[in-house]
Coordinates of C-alpha atoms and ligand atoms in Angstrom, one line a residue:
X1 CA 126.8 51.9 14.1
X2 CA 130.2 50.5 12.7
X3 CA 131.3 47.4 14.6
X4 CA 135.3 47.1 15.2
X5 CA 136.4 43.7 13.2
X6 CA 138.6 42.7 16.2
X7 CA 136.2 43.0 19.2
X8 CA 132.9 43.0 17.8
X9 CA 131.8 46.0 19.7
X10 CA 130.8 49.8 18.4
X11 CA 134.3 51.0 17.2
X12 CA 135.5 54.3 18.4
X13 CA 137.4 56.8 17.0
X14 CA 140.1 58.7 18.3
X15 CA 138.3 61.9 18.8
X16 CA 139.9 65.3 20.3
X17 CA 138.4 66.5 23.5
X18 CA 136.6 70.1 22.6
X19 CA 138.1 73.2 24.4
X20 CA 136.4 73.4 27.9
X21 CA 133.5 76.1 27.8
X22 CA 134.0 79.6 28.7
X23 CA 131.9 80.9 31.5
X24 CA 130.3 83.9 30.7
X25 CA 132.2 87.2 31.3
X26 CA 130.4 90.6 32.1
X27 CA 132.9 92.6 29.7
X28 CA 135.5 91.3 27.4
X29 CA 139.0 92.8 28.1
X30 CA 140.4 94.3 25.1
X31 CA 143.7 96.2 25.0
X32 CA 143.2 99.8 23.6
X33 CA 146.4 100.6 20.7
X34 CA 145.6 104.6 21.5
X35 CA 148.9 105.6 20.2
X36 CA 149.3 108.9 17.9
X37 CA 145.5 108.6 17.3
X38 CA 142.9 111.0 18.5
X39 CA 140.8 111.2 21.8
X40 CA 138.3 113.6 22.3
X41 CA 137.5 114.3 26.2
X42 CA 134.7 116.6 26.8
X43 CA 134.1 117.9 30.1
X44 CA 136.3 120.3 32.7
X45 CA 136.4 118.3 36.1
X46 CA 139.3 117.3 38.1
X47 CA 138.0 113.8 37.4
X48 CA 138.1 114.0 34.1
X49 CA 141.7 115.8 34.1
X50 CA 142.8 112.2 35.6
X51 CA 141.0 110.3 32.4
X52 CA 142.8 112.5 29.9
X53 CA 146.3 112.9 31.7
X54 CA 145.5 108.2 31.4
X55 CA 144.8 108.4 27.7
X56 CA 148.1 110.9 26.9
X57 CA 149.9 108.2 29.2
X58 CA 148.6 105.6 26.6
X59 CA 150.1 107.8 23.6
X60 CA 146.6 109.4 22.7
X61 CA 146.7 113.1 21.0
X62 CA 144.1 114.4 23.8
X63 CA 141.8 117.3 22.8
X64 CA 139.3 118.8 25.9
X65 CA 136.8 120.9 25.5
X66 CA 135.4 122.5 28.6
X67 CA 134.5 126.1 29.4
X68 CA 135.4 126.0 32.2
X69 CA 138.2 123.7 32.7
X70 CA 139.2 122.5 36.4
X71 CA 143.1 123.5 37.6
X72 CA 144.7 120.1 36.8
X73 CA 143.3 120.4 33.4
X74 CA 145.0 123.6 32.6
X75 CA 147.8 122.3 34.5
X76 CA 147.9 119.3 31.8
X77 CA 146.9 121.8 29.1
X78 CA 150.2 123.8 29.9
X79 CA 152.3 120.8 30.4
X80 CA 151.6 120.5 26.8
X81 CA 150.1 117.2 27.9
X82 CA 146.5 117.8 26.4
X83 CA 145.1 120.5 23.9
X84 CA 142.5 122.3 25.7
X85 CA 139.3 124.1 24.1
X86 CA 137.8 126.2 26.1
X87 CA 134.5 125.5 25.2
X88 CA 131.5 122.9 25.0
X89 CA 132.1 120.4 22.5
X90 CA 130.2 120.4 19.1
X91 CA 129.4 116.8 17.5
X92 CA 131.9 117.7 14.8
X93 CA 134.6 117.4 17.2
X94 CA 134.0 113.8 17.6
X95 CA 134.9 113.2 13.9
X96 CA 138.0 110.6 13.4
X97 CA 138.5 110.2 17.6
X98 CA 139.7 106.9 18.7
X99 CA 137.3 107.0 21.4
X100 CA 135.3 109.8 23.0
X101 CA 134.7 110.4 26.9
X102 CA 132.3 112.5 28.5
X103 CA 132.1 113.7 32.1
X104 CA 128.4 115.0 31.1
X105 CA 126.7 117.7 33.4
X106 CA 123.0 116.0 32.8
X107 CA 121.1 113.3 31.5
X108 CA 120.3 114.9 28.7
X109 CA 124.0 115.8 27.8
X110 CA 124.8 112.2 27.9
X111 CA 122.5 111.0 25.7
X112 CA 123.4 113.9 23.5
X113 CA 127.4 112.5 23.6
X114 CA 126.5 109.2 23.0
X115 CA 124.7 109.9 19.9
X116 CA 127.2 112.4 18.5
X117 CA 129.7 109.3 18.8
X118 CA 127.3 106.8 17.7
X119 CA 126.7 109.0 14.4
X120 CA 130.6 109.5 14.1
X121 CA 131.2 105.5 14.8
X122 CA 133.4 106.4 17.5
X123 CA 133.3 104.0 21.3
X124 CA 132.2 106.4 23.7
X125 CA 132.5 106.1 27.5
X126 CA 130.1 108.7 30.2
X127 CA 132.2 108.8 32.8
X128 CA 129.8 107.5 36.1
X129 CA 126.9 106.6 33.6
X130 CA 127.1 103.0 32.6
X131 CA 124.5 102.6 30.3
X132 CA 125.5 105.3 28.0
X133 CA 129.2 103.2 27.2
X134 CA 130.5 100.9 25.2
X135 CA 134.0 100.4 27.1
X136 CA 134.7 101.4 30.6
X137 CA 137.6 102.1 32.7
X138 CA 139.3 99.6 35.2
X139 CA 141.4 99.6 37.8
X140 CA 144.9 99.2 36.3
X141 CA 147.9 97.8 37.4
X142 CA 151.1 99.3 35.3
X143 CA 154.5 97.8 34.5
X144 CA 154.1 98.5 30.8
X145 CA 154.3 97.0 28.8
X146 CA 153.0 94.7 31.1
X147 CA 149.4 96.0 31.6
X148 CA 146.5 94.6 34.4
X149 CA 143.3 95.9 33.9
X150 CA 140.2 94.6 36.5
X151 CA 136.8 95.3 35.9
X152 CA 134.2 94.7 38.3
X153 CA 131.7 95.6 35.5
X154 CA 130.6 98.6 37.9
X155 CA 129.1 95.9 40.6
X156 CA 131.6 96.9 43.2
X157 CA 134.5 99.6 42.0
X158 CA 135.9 99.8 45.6
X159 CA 136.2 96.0 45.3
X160 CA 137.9 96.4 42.1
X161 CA 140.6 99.1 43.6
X162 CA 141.4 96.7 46.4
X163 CA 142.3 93.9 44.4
X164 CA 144.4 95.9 42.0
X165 CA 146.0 96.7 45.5
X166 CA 146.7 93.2 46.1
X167 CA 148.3 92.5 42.8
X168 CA 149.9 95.7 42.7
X169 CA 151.6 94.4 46.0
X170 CA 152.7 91.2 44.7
X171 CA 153.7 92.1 41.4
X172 CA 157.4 94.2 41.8
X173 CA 157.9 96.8 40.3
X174 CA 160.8 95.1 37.9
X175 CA 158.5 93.5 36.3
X176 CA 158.3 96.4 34.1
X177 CA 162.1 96.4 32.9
X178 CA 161.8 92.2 32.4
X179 CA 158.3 93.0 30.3
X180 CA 160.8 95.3 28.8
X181 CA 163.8 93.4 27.8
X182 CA 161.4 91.0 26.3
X183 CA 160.1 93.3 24.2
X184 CA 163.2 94.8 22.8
X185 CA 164.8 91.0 22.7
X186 CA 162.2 89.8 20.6
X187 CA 163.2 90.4 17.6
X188 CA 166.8 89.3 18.3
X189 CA 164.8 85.6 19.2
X190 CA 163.2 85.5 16.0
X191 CA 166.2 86.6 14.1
X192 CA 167.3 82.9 14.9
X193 CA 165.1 81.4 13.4
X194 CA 164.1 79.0 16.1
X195 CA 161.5 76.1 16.0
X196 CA 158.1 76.4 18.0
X197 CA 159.6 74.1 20.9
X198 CA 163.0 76.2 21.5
X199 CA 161.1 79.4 20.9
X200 CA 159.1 78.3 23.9
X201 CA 162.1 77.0 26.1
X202 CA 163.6 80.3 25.6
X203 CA 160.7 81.9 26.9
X204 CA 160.0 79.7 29.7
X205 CA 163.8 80.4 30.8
X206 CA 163.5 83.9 30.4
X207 CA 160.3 83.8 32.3
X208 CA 162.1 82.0 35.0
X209 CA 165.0 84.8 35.5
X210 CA 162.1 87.4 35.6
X211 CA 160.4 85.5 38.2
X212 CA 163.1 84.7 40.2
X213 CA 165.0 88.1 40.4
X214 CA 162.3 90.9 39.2
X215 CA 164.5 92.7 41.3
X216 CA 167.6 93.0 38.8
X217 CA 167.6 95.0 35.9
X218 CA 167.9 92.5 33.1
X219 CA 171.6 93.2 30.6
X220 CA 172.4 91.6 27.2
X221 CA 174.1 89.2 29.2
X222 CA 171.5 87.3 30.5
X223 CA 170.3 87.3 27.2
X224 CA 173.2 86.2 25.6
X225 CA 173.4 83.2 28.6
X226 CA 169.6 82.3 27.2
X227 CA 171.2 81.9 23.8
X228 CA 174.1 80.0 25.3
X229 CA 171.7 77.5 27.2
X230 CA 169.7 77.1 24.7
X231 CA 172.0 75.8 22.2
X232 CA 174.0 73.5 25.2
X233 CA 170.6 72.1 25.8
X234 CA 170.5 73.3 29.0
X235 CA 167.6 75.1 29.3
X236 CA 164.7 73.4 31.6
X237 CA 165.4 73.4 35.4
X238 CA 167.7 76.1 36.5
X239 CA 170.2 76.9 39.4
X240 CA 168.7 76.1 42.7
X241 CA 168.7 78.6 45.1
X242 CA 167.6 79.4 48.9
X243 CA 165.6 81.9 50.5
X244 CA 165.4 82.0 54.1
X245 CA 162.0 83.5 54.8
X246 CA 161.1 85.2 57.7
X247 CA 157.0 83.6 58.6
X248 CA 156.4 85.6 61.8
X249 CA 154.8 84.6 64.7
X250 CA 151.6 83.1 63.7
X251 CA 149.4 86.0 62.0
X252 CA 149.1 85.5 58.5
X253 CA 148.7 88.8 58.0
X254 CA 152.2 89.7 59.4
X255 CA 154.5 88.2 56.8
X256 CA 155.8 90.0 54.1
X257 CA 154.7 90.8 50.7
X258 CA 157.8 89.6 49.7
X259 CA 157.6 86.3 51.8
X260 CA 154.4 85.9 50.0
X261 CA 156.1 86.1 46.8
X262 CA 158.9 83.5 47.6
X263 CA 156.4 81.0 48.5
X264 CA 154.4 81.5 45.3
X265 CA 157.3 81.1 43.3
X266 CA 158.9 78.1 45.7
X267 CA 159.1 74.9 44.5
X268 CA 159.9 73.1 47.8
X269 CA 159.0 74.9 51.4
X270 CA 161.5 73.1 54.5
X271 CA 158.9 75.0 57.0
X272 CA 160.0 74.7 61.3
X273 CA 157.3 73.7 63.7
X274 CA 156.2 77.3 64.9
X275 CA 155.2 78.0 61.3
X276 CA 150.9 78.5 61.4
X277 CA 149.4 76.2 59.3
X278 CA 147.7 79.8 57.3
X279 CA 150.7 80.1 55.9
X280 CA 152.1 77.4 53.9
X281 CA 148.1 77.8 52.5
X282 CA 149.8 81.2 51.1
X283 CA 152.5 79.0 49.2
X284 CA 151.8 78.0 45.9
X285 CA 149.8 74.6 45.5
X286 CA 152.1 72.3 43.6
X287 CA 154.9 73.3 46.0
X288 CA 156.6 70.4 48.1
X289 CA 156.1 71.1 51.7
X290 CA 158.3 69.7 54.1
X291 CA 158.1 69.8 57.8
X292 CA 161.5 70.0 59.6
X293 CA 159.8 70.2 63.3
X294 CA 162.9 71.4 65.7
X295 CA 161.0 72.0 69.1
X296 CA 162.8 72.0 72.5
X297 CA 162.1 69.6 74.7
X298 CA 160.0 67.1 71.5
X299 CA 161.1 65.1 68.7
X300 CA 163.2 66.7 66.6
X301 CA 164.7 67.0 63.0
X302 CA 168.5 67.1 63.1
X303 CA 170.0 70.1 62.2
X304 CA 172.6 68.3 60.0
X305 CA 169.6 66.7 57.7
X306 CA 167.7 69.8 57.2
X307 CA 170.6 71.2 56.3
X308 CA 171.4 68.3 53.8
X309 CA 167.9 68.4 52.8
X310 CA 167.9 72.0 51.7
X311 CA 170.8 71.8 49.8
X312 CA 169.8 68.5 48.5
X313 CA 166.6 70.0 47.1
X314 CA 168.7 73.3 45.9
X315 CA 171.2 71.0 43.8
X316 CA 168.5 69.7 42.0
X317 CA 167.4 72.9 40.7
X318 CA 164.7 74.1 42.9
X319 CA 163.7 77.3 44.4
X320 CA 164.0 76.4 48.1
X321 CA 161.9 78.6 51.1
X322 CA 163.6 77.6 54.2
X323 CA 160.2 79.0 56.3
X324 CA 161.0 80.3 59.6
X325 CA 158.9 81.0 62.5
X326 CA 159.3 85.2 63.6
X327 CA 162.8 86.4 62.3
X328 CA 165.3 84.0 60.7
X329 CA 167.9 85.8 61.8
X330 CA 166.5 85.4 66.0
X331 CA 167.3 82.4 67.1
X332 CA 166.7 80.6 64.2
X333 CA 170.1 79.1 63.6
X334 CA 170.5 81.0 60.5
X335 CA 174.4 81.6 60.1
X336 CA 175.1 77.7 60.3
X337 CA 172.2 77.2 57.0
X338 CA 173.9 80.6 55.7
X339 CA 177.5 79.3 56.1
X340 CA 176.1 75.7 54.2
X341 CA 174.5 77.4 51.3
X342 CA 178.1 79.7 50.8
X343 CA 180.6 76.3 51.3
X344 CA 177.8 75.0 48.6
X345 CA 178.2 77.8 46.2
X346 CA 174.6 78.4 46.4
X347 CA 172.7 81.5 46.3
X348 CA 170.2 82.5 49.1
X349 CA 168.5 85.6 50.4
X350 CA 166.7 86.2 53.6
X351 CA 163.5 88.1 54.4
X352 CA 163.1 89.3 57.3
X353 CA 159.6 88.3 59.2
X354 CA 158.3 90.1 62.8
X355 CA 160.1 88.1 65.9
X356 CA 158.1 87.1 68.5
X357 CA 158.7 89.9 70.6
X358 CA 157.4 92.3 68.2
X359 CA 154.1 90.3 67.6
X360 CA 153.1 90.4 71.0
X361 CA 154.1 93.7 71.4
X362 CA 152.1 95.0 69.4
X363 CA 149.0 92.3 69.9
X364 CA 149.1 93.6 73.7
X365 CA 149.6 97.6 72.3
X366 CA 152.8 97.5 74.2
X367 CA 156.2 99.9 73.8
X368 CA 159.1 97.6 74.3
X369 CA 160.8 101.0 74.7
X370 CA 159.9 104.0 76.6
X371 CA 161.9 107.1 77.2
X372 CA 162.1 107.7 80.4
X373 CA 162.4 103.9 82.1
X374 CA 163.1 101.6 79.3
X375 CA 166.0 102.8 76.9
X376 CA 167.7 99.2 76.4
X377 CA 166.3 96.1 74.7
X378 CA 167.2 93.0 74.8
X379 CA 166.7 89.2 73.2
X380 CA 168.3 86.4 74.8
X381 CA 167.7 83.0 75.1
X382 CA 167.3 80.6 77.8
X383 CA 167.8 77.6 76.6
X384 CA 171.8 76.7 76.3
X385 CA 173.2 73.7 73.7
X386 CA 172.5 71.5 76.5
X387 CA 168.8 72.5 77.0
X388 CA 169.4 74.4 80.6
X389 CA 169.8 78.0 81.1
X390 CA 173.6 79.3 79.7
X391 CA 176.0 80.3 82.2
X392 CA 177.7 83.1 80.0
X393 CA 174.6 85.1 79.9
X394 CA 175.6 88.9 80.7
X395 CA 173.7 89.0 83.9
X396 CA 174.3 92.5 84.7
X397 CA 172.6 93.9 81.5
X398 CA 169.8 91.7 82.5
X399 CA 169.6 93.3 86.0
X400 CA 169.2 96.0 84.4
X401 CA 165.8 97.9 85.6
X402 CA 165.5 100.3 82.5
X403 CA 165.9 97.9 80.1
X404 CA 163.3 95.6 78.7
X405 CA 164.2 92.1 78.2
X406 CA 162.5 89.8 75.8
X407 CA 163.7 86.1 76.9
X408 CA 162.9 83.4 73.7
X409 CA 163.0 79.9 74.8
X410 CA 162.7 80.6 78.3
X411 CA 160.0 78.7 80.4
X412 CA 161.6 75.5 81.0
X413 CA 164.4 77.5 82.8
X414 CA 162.4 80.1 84.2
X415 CA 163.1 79.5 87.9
X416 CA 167.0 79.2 87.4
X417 CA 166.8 82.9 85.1
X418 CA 164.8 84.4 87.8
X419 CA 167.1 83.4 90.8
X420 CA 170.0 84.3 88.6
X421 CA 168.6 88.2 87.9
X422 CA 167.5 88.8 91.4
X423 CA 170.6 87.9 92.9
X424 CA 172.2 90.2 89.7
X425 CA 170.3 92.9 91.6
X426 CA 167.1 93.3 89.5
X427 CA 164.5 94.4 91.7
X428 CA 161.9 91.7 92.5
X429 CA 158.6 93.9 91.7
X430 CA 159.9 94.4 88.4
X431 CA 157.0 93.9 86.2
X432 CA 157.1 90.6 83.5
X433 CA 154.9 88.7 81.8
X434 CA 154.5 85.9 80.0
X435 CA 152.7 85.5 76.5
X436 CA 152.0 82.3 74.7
X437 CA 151.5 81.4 71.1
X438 CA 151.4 85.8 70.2
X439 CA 149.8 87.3 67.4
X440 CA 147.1 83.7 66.9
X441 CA 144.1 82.5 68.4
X442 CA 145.0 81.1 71.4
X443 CA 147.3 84.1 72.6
X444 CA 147.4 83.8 76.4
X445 CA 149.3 86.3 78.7
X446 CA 150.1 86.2 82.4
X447 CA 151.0 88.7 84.1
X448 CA 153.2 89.1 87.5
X449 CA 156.8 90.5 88.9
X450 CA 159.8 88.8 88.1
X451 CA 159.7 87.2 91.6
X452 CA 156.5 85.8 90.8
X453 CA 157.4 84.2 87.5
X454 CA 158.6 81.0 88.8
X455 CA 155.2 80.8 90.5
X456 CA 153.1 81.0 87.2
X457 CA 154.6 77.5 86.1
X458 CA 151.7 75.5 87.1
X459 CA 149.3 78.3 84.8
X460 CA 151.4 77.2 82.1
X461 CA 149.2 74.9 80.6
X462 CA 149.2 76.3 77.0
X463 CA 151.5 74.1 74.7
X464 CA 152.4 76.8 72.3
X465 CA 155.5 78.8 72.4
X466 CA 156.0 81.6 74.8
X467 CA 158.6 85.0 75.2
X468 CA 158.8 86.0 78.4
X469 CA 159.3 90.1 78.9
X470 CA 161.0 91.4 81.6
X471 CA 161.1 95.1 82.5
X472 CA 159.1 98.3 82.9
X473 CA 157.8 98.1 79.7
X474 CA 155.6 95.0 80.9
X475 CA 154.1 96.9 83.2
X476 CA 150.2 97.3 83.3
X477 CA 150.8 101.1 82.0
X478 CA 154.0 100.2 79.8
X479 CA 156.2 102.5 82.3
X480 CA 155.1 101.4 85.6
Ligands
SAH501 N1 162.9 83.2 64.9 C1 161.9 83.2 65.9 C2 162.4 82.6 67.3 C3 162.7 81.1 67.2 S1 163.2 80.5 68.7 C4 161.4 84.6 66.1 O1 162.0 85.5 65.6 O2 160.4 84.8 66.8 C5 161.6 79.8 69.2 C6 161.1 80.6 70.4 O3 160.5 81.8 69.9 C7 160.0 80.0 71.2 O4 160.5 79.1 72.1 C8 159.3 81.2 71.8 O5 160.1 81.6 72.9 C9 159.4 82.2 70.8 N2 158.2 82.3 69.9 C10 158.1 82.1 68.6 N3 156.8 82.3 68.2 C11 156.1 82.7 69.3 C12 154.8 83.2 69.5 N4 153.9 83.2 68.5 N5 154.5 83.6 70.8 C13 155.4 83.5 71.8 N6 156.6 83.1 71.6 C14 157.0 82.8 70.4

């Protein structure tokens, strides 16, 4: 073994790491070019109607034969969408096709197919009958040209259809006219004649714009402000922007597909106390997370440095999610964030999430409005700038027995609201209850009359956050 001269020990080269290994994949993806070229399709079900009216999306000249063809095939056939033959297909058919699919009627017709194609080189699918195919369907996903196909290798199709679900949700639909614009761009970007490196920086903006609004039609002048950037230099981190996101009251499963989205995209997350842990797990994994706990009554983040840290963050370049427990626009001090992000020229958006009420509502299969006894809702919270119950409250409205009254922040002045409402005139059976932490695990609810809330205090014992609901809506039938 050569010795290094210096150190006397085995030298070693400088030797470049080999590619990691590829595990092994049931089925190897491959993007089928169909367009203009010829697709046989032999079979007349309604099935099969859907696999032609697919390959016609994908540009294919689609000829059917089946004797008997099903409605949507003639349908299609009329549409001038396929060219149908009413009859069984003949192995001469199968000549110069692109591919050939079968819906076959036996076992014995399937073999049959597959040879035809074999003998005519052509790839041949049997629809339902695995073993006869070289390529098979999967569950797609379109913003074309941006194109998603999944595969489950036939182990689990229904599998297959729920994930394209998922990543049909999170995917918008704008996508498409980004995957677009790139497309008919392209040529423009080479046109310039760029190096490797700005080539990339140009795409990495672009991608950027598409990821951040998917939502806007992209115009020649966002690509003419790539261009610009890209000759200032000043491509790399963008503008910083906000997005107050709604996080709802603790079920994962609440928040928006959209909220989802943010966080995936967010580079930091300034996330309140009442936010459930199962979310920021949604966000994605190199974002910054940063707790801004603001809980009555416990130590708290000043509103003036979340503020400073959000825009902070935002003038830096990143994608901010200011996460809010329920609604951001209920009780969440949202105006004063919005009113810093205008003054700072920023831009921000806000996504609504399910409030607190509405989360327990619906955990405890409750109508917050009924027709008869309960045609007025109402928020309102308990808790004053000064932590007791506010004197300006419109006491009336709350004495109000058809209305249902959802009261946030409310248990610390619970006996001063109740003494207030009953000497408004609210009668003292009215029914109310209290519900704690809604919508998670440790959902408790007590129920009583609104002269008996004051008396639940000492039941109180949950530490999580509670509404309090007032009205014949909390009644044990909802319109007691
Ligand atoms: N923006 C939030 C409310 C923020 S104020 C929303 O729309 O829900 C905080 C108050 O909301 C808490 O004091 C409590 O009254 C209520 N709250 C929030 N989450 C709750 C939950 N999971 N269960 C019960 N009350 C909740």
């Amino acid at each position: 073994m050569p010795q290094s001269e210096e150190t006397g020990r085995p030298a070693r080269r400088p030797t470049a790491t080999p590619p990691g290994r590829i595990a092994a994949l049931a089925a190897l993806p491959l993007f089928h070019k169909l367009d203009g070229r010829p697709v046989v399709v032999a079979g007349g079900t309604e099935g099969i109607a859907w696999k032609a009216e697919l390959l016609a999306a994908a540009g294919a000249r689609v000829r059917v034969f089946a004797p008997e063809p099903a409605e949507a095939l003639v349908a299609l056939s009329d549409a001038g969408t396929v060219a149908l033959a009413r009859r069984p297909w003949t192995p001469d058919d199968l000549r110069g096709a692109a591919l050939a699919i079968c819906d076959a009627g036996s076992e014995g017709e399937a073999a049959a197919f597959r040879c035809a194609a074999r003998l005519a080189g052509v790839t041949v699918n049997i629809v339902d009958k695995p073993a006869y195919c070289d390529v098979q369907f999967g569950s797609i996903v379109n913003r074309s040209p941006l194109v998603i196909g999944i595969s489950t290798d036939g182990a689990a199709p229904v599998f297959g259809q729920a994930v394209r679900a998922r990543i049909e949700a999170l995917l918008p639909e704008g996508f498409k006219r980004w995957a677009e614009a790139a497309r008919s761009w392209r040529p423009a970007v080479q046109a310039r004649e760029l190096g490797f490196r700005a080539r990339r920086v140009f795409w990495e903006a672009f991608t950027e714009k598409a990821l951040r609004e998917p939502d806007r039609a992209p115009t020649d002048a966002d690509r003419d402000a790539l261009f610009e950037a890209l000759e200032q230099g000043r491509s790399g981190p963008g503008v910083g922007s906000v997005a107050f996101v709604g996080a709802g009251p603790g079920d994962p499963e609440l928040v928006t597909l959209k909220a989802v989205r943010l966080l995936q995209s967010a580079d930091v997350i300034l996330y309140d106390d009442l936010v459930d842990p199962r979310i920021l797990d949604l966000a994605r994994r190199e974002a910054r997370r940063i707790g801004v706990g603001k809980r009555g009554h416990r130590a708290s983040c000043a509103q003036d440095d979340i503020v400073a840290a959000m825009l902070a963050e935002a003038a830096k370049g990143a994608r901010v999610v200011r996460l809010k427990g329920g609604d951001p626009a209920v009780f969440g001090r949202l105006g004063e964030e919005i009113a810093a992000c205008r003054a700072a020229g920023l831009a921000y958006e806000v996504v609504p999430g399910i409030t607190a009420a509405f989360g327990a509502a619906a955990s405890l299969g409750l109508s917050l409005t009924h027709r008869r006894s309960a045609r007025r809702l109402q928020f309102v919270t308990a808790h004053g700038q000064d932590g007791r119950l506010p004197e300006d409250l419109n006491w009336a409205a709350l004495a109000d027995p058809g209305a249902t009254t959802v009261v946030y922040m409310g248990v610390r002045t619970m006996p001063a609201l109740v003494a207030r409402v009953l000497e408004a005139g609210l009668p003292g059976h009215t029914p109310a209850m209290v519900i704690s932490s809604a919508t998670t695990q440790a959902q408790s609810v007590l129920r009583s009359s609104v002269e008996g809330l004051p008396g639940l205090a000492g039941q109180l014992t949950e530490p999580g956050p509670s509404i309090i609901i007032i009205g014949p809506a909390a009644g044990e039938d909802g319109i007691a």
